[in-house]
Short mmCIF file of C-alpha atoms in Angstrom, two decimals:
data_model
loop_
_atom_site.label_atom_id
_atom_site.label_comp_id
_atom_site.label_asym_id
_atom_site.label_seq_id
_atom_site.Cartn_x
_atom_site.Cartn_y
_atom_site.Cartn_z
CA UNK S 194 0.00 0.00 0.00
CA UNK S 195 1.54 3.43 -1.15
CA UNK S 196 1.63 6.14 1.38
CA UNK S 197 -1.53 8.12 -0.50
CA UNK S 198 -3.64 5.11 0.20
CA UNK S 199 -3.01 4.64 3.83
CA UNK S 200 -6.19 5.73 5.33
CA UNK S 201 -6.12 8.28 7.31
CA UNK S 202 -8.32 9.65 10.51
CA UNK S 203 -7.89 13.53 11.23
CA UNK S 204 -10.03 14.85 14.60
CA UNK S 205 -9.81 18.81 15.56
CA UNK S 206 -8.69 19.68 18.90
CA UNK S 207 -8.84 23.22 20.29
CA UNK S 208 -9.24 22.37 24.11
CA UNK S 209 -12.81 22.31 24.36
CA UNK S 210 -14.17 19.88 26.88
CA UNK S 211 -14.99 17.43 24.05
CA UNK S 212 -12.02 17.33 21.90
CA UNK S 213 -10.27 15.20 24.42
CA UNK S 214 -13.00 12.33 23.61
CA UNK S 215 -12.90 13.01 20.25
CA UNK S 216 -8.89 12.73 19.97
CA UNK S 217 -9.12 9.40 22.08
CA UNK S 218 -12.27 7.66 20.03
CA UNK S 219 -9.64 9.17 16.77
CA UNK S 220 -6.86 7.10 18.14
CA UNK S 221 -8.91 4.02 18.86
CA UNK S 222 -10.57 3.97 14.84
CA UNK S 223 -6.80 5.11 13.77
CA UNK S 224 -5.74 1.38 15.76
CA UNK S 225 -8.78 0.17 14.47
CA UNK S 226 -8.54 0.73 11.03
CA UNK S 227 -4.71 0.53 10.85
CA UNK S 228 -5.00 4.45 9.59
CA UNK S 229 -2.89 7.23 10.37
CA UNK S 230 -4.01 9.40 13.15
CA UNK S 231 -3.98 13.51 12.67
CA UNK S 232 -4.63 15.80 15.27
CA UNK S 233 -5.17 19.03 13.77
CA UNK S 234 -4.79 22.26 16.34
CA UNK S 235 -5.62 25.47 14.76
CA UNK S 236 -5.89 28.84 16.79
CA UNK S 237 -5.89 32.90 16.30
CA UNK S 238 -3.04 34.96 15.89
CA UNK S 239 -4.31 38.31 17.33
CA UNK S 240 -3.15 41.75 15.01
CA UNK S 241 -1.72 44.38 16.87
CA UNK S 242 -4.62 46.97 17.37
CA UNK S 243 -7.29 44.42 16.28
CA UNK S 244 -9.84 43.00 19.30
CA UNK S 245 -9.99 39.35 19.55
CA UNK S 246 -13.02 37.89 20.69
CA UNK S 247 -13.28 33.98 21.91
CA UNK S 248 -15.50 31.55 19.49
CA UNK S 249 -16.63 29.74 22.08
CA UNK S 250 -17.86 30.36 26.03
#
């Protein structure tokens, strides 16, 4: 199997109270399935003079 066809399983986690389940059922298909696992971790870079306001409470 060629590295393009190795499944893959990507998950988001930005430290919300339910990306830590999501990462672990990830990792558990990812053993499952014999796929890669990718946690992705994206976040804001605040501009100097520009207000940043939180996506989620």
């Amino acid at each position: 199997m060629t590295d393009s066809a190795t499944p893959r399983i990507v998950v988001g986690v930005d430290g919300s109270d339910s990306s830590t389940p999501a990462a672990v059922w990830a990792a558990h298909q990812a053993a499952w399935y014999s796929a890669k696992l990718c946690l992705v971790r994206a976040y804001v870079v605040p501009r100097r003079g520009v207000p940043c306001f939180p996506l989620f409470r």
